């Protein structure tokens, strides 16, 4: 042990020899190799998001550093110079390197990772939505925002909707979420019907918007909000708004979860947690039971 402390360079060289016997590439791999591998996982949108994150400046500190030479201090320096996104993706890089067997030990133990504190998210309000739609002179884009308000689809799913997703005989609209592959089916109400009647009867409902990358659609919406002095909302805020509206009016959670394509109750509740809900009094519910407005539960015994 004393010899190892006195001659750390020799110890590191010996360690590389032993690691090289197990995996010839282990001693030469850098974090850029892990970044490249992680960017190949998931669907295309996930891969694109990962590549953008890996190009960010905080990762330059470890990009060309060999895995076996990385210390906890190297990780802490990256985390302190980055954001919440850096924390998230560095955790994924670390776990992937260990999972692949490229990293023979844990660089930073779980309790030393800074807690992820995401920026608060909220749904867009009805007044904000009306201001955005009324100020946008592009008819297709205004109808697109109206559709997102009515069905709560993600910006990509809404942009890719086709006339074939609409069943006019059954008065319903159905599509598959591109992210989770879950089925979303909604009955067409009067407001939604009025919107859909103004869209093309065949092919893409929003042909121009569908051709734009997601970042361009988000950028246009962000510029519109900036002009109207509307803060802290994005296109994704329409999904939060739909979940909050559903919770506020007592829409069954299992229905709204299916409508938004959430595979997890926890995820859905995170979307709806800012809804302002006032519970009805027990007296009102008892009176509704007496009047048979609602069906009372049968008590056992």
mmCIF file of C-alpha atoms in Angstrom, residues 51-262:
data_model
loop_
_atom_site.group_PDB
_atom_site.id
_atom_site.type_symbol
_atom_site.label_atom_id
_atom_site.label_comp_id
_atom_site.label_asym_id
_atom_site.label_seq_id
_atom_site.Cartn_x
_atom_site.Cartn_y
_atom_site.Cartn_z
ATOM 1 C CA UNK A 51 -26.694 14.107 -29.508
ATOM 2 C CA UNK A 52 -27.693 17.703 -28.783
ATOM 3 C CA UNK A 53 -27.082 17.186 -25.079
ATOM 4 C CA UNK A 54 -23.687 15.556 -25.677
ATOM 5 C CA UNK A 55 -22.541 18.573 -27.700
ATOM 6 C CA UNK A 56 -23.131 20.917 -24.757
ATOM 7 C CA UNK A 57 -20.132 22.693 -23.252
ATOM 8 C CA UNK A 58 -20.074 21.074 -19.751
ATOM 9 C CA UNK A 59 -19.250 17.656 -21.248
ATOM 10 C CA UNK A 60 -16.075 18.995 -22.853
ATOM 11 C CA UNK A 61 -14.328 18.505 -19.501
ATOM 12 C CA UNK A 62 -14.502 14.713 -19.769
ATOM 13 C CA UNK A 63 -15.134 14.169 -23.487
ATOM 14 C CA UNK A 64 -11.639 12.913 -24.343
ATOM 15 C CA UNK A 65 -10.748 11.644 -20.890
ATOM 16 C CA UNK A 66 -10.116 7.934 -20.488
ATOM 17 C CA UNK A 67 -12.752 6.132 -18.455
ATOM 18 C CA UNK A 68 -10.296 4.439 -16.101
ATOM 19 C CA UNK A 69 -8.663 7.766 -15.224
ATOM 20 C CA UNK A 70 -11.904 9.547 -14.314
ATOM 21 C CA UNK A 71 -12.302 10.664 -10.717
ATOM 22 C CA UNK A 72 -15.296 11.825 -8.693
ATOM 23 C CA UNK A 73 -13.908 15.374 -8.845
ATOM 24 C CA UNK A 74 -14.081 15.286 -12.670
ATOM 25 C CA UNK A 75 -17.789 14.464 -12.475
ATOM 26 C CA UNK A 76 -18.453 17.138 -9.862
ATOM 27 C CA UNK A 77 -16.756 19.755 -12.059
ATOM 28 C CA UNK A 78 -19.027 18.800 -14.968
ATOM 29 C CA UNK A 79 -22.132 18.935 -12.771
ATOM 30 C CA UNK A 80 -21.255 22.342 -11.320
ATOM 31 C CA UNK A 81 -20.733 23.872 -14.747
ATOM 32 C CA UNK A 82 -23.935 22.385 -16.214
ATOM 33 C CA UNK A 83 -27.675 22.378 -15.709
ATOM 34 C CA UNK A 84 -30.395 19.887 -14.758
ATOM 35 C CA UNK A 85 -30.032 18.354 -18.216
ATOM 36 C CA UNK A 86 -26.303 17.819 -17.604
ATOM 37 C CA UNK A 87 -27.078 15.992 -14.363
ATOM 38 C CA UNK A 88 -29.594 13.743 -16.124
ATOM 39 C CA UNK A 89 -27.386 12.810 -19.070
ATOM 40 C CA UNK A 90 -24.216 12.373 -17.005
ATOM 41 C CA UNK A 91 -26.074 9.851 -14.830
ATOM 42 C CA UNK A 92 -27.095 7.995 -17.980
ATOM 43 C CA UNK A 93 -23.520 8.009 -19.305
ATOM 44 C CA UNK A 94 -22.198 6.703 -16.006
ATOM 45 C CA UNK A 95 -24.787 3.914 -15.796
ATOM 46 C CA UNK A 96 -24.273 2.920 -19.437
ATOM 47 C CA UNK A 97 -20.487 2.678 -19.030
ATOM 48 C CA UNK A 98 -20.915 0.444 -15.979
ATOM 49 C CA UNK A 99 -23.639 -1.618 -17.631
ATOM 50 C CA UNK A 100 -21.485 -2.291 -20.692
ATOM 51 C CA UNK A 101 -18.549 -3.307 -18.521
ATOM 52 C CA UNK A 102 -16.436 -0.456 -19.899
ATOM 53 C CA UNK A 103 -16.049 1.104 -16.451
ATOM 54 C CA UNK A 104 -14.895 -1.375 -13.781
ATOM 55 C CA UNK A 105 -15.957 0.750 -10.790
ATOM 56 C CA UNK A 106 -18.390 3.454 -9.725
ATOM 57 C CA UNK A 107 -16.991 6.952 -10.221
ATOM 58 C CA UNK A 108 -19.535 8.794 -8.060
ATOM 59 C CA UNK A 109 -21.640 6.959 -5.484
ATOM 60 C CA UNK A 110 -25.433 7.594 -5.618
ATOM 61 C CA UNK A 111 -25.627 9.764 -2.467
ATOM 62 C CA UNK A 112 -23.010 12.172 -3.885
ATOM 63 C CA UNK A 113 -25.022 13.039 -6.982
ATOM 64 C CA UNK A 114 -26.745 16.445 -6.677
ATOM 65 C CA UNK A 115 -30.504 16.204 -6.440
ATOM 66 C CA UNK A 116 -32.238 16.917 -9.745
ATOM 67 C CA UNK A 117 -34.370 20.041 -9.380
ATOM 68 C CA UNK A 118 -36.359 20.477 -12.553
ATOM 69 C CA UNK A 119 -37.771 23.845 -13.534
ATOM 70 C CA UNK A 120 -41.457 24.096 -12.541
ATOM 71 C CA UNK A 121 -43.839 23.384 -15.418
ATOM 72 C CA UNK A 122 -47.394 24.573 -15.826
ATOM 73 C CA UNK A 123 -50.251 24.378 -18.253
ATOM 74 C CA UNK A 124 -51.194 27.235 -20.525
ATOM 75 C CA UNK A 125 -54.319 29.060 -19.362
ATOM 76 C CA UNK A 126 -57.403 29.591 -21.502
ATOM 77 C CA UNK A 127 -56.821 33.347 -21.660
ATOM 78 C CA UNK A 128 -53.227 32.840 -22.816
ATOM 79 C CA UNK A 129 -54.361 30.321 -25.416
ATOM 80 C CA UNK A 130 -56.992 32.734 -26.774
ATOM 81 C CA UNK A 131 -54.434 35.545 -26.994
ATOM 82 C CA UNK A 132 -51.978 33.354 -28.894
ATOM 83 C CA UNK A 133 -54.554 32.067 -31.369
ATOM 84 C CA UNK A 134 -56.118 35.473 -32.013
ATOM 85 C CA UNK A 135 -52.728 37.128 -32.590
ATOM 86 C CA UNK A 136 -51.403 34.529 -35.044
ATOM 87 C CA UNK A 137 -52.324 35.385 -38.631
ATOM 88 C CA UNK A 138 -51.335 31.966 -39.945
ATOM 89 C CA UNK A 139 -54.634 30.042 -40.144
ATOM 90 C CA UNK A 140 -53.044 26.580 -40.169
ATOM 91 C CA UNK A 141 -50.951 27.343 -37.111
ATOM 92 C CA UNK A 142 -53.939 28.791 -35.224
ATOM 93 C CA UNK A 143 -55.975 25.653 -35.931
ATOM 94 C CA UNK A 144 -53.006 23.566 -34.822
ATOM 95 C CA UNK A 145 -52.949 25.335 -31.444
ATOM 96 C CA UNK A 146 -56.724 24.918 -31.176
ATOM 97 C CA UNK A 147 -56.380 21.181 -31.783
ATOM 98 C CA UNK A 148 -53.685 20.832 -29.122
ATOM 99 C CA UNK A 149 -55.986 22.606 -26.665
ATOM 100 C CA UNK A 150 -58.839 20.198 -27.399
ATOM 101 C CA UNK A 151 -57.002 16.841 -27.407
ATOM 102 C CA UNK A 152 -53.817 17.488 -25.408
ATOM 103 C CA UNK A 153 -51.567 15.779 -27.960
ATOM 104 C CA UNK A 154 -47.823 16.316 -27.959
ATOM 105 C CA UNK A 155 -46.616 18.801 -30.553
ATOM 106 C CA UNK A 156 -45.217 16.059 -32.815
ATOM 107 C CA UNK A 157 -48.243 13.785 -32.565
ATOM 108 C CA UNK A 158 -50.574 16.696 -33.271
ATOM 109 C CA UNK A 159 -48.533 17.834 -36.276
ATOM 110 C CA UNK A 160 -48.536 14.335 -37.807
ATOM 111 C CA UNK A 161 -52.269 13.692 -37.471
ATOM 112 C CA UNK A 162 -53.964 12.660 -40.706
ATOM 113 C CA UNK A 163 -57.564 12.751 -41.900
ATOM 114 C CA UNK A 164 -57.465 8.958 -41.755
ATOM 115 C CA UNK A 165 -57.157 9.185 -37.943
ATOM 116 C CA UNK A 166 -60.721 10.526 -37.846
ATOM 117 C CA UNK A 167 -63.716 8.178 -37.838
ATOM 118 C CA UNK A 168 -66.652 10.413 -38.679
ATOM 119 C CA UNK A 169 -69.191 7.579 -38.425
ATOM 120 C CA UNK A 170 -68.218 6.866 -34.822
ATOM 121 C CA UNK A 171 -67.347 10.518 -34.103
ATOM 122 C CA UNK A 172 -63.916 9.729 -32.706
ATOM 123 C CA UNK A 173 -60.270 10.494 -33.359
ATOM 124 C CA UNK A 174 -57.593 7.865 -32.724
ATOM 125 C CA UNK A 175 -53.805 7.921 -33.067
ATOM 126 C CA UNK A 176 -50.719 6.151 -31.704
ATOM 127 C CA UNK A 177 -48.282 8.166 -29.620
ATOM 128 C CA UNK A 178 -44.897 8.233 -31.322
ATOM 129 C CA UNK A 179 -43.025 8.262 -27.987
ATOM 130 C CA UNK A 180 -44.752 5.504 -25.996
ATOM 131 C CA UNK A 181 -46.597 3.660 -28.801
ATOM 132 C CA UNK A 182 -49.792 3.801 -26.725
ATOM 133 C CA UNK A 183 -53.216 4.170 -28.349
ATOM 134 C CA UNK A 184 -55.115 7.427 -27.778
ATOM 135 C CA UNK A 185 -58.824 7.483 -28.685
ATOM 136 C CA UNK A 186 -61.131 10.425 -28.037
ATOM 137 C CA UNK A 187 -64.752 11.159 -28.829
ATOM 138 C CA UNK A 188 -65.134 14.224 -31.035
ATOM 139 C CA UNK A 189 -66.976 17.006 -29.238
ATOM 140 C CA UNK A 190 -68.611 19.992 -30.854
ATOM 141 C CA UNK A 191 -65.618 22.321 -30.497
ATOM 142 C CA UNK A 192 -63.229 19.726 -31.877
ATOM 143 C CA UNK A 193 -65.618 18.945 -34.754
ATOM 144 C CA UNK A 194 -65.699 22.615 -35.739
ATOM 145 C CA UNK A 195 -61.886 22.634 -35.883
ATOM 146 C CA UNK A 196 -61.561 19.383 -37.837
ATOM 147 C CA UNK A 197 -64.123 20.512 -40.439
ATOM 148 C CA UNK A 198 -61.762 23.347 -41.388
ATOM 149 C CA UNK A 199 -58.849 20.975 -42.057
ATOM 150 C CA UNK A 200 -58.016 18.943 -45.195
ATOM 151 C CA UNK A 201 -60.312 15.909 -45.760
ATOM 152 C CA UNK A 202 -57.398 13.742 -46.927
ATOM 153 C CA UNK A 203 -53.771 13.264 -45.893
ATOM 154 C CA UNK A 204 -52.031 15.385 -43.276
ATOM 155 C CA UNK A 205 -54.240 17.762 -41.324
ATOM 156 C CA UNK A 206 -51.360 20.253 -41.034
ATOM 157 C CA UNK A 207 -49.169 19.665 -44.110
ATOM 158 C CA UNK A 208 -46.919 22.706 -43.628
ATOM 159 C CA UNK A 209 -46.472 22.292 -39.888
ATOM 160 C CA UNK A 210 -45.774 18.549 -40.248
ATOM 161 C CA UNK A 211 -42.753 19.297 -42.453
ATOM 162 C CA UNK A 212 -41.123 21.470 -39.795
ATOM 163 C CA UNK A 213 -38.698 19.989 -37.250
ATOM 164 C CA UNK A 214 -39.956 19.979 -33.668
ATOM 165 C CA UNK A 215 -37.436 22.674 -32.674
ATOM 166 C CA UNK A 216 -38.811 25.044 -35.338
ATOM 167 C CA UNK A 217 -42.403 24.561 -34.174
ATOM 168 C CA UNK A 218 -41.296 25.167 -30.593
ATOM 169 C CA UNK A 219 -39.257 28.210 -31.633
ATOM 170 C CA UNK A 220 -42.184 29.839 -33.430
ATOM 171 C CA UNK A 221 -44.426 29.298 -30.402
ATOM 172 C CA UNK A 222 -41.755 30.716 -28.105
ATOM 173 C CA UNK A 223 -41.455 33.848 -30.260
ATOM 174 C CA UNK A 224 -45.229 34.280 -30.221
ATOM 175 C CA UNK A 225 -45.287 34.039 -26.414
ATOM 176 C CA UNK A 226 -42.418 36.511 -26.129
ATOM 177 C CA UNK A 227 -44.306 39.071 -28.190
ATOM 178 C CA UNK A 228 -47.387 38.644 -26.013
ATOM 179 C CA UNK A 229 -45.355 38.732 -22.764
ATOM 180 C CA UNK A 230 -46.472 35.203 -21.859
ATOM 181 C CA UNK A 231 -43.850 33.461 -19.740
ATOM 182 C CA UNK A 232 -43.003 29.931 -18.627
ATOM 183 C CA UNK A 233 -45.021 28.076 -21.267
ATOM 184 C CA UNK A 234 -44.030 25.937 -24.254
ATOM 185 C CA UNK A 235 -45.950 23.867 -26.764
ATOM 186 C CA UNK A 236 -45.777 21.017 -24.254
ATOM 187 C CA UNK A 237 -47.781 23.200 -21.847
ATOM 188 C CA UNK A 238 -50.893 22.221 -23.820
ATOM 189 C CA UNK A 239 -50.561 18.695 -22.422
ATOM 190 C CA UNK A 240 -50.254 20.036 -18.891
ATOM 191 C CA UNK A 241 -53.275 22.272 -19.484
ATOM 192 C CA UNK A 242 -55.379 19.345 -20.742
ATOM 193 C CA UNK A 243 -54.481 17.233 -17.684
ATOM 194 C CA UNK A 244 -55.205 20.130 -15.308
ATOM 195 C CA UNK A 245 -58.562 20.873 -16.951
ATOM 196 C CA UNK A 246 -59.535 17.209 -16.798
ATOM 197 C CA UNK A 247 -58.705 16.993 -13.085
ATOM 198 C CA UNK A 248 -60.456 20.257 -12.255
ATOM 199 C CA UNK A 249 -63.762 19.155 -13.786
ATOM 200 C CA UNK A 250 -63.676 15.667 -12.224
ATOM 201 C CA UNK A 251 -62.848 13.753 -15.420
ATOM 202 C CA UNK A 252 -61.939 10.171 -14.351
ATOM 203 C CA UNK A 253 -58.190 9.769 -14.031
ATOM 204 C CA UNK A 254 -58.107 6.504 -15.994
ATOM 205 C CA UNK A 255 -59.850 8.254 -18.910
ATOM 206 C CA UNK A 256 -57.534 11.254 -18.990
ATOM 207 C CA UNK A 257 -54.488 9.007 -18.590
ATOM 208 C CA UNK A 258 -55.536 7.016 -21.641
ATOM 209 C CA UNK A 259 -56.444 10.150 -23.602
ATOM 210 C CA UNK A 260 -52.940 11.577 -23.104
ATOM 211 C CA UNK A 261 -51.236 8.221 -23.677
ATOM 212 C CA UNK A 262 -49.528 8.102 -20.280
#
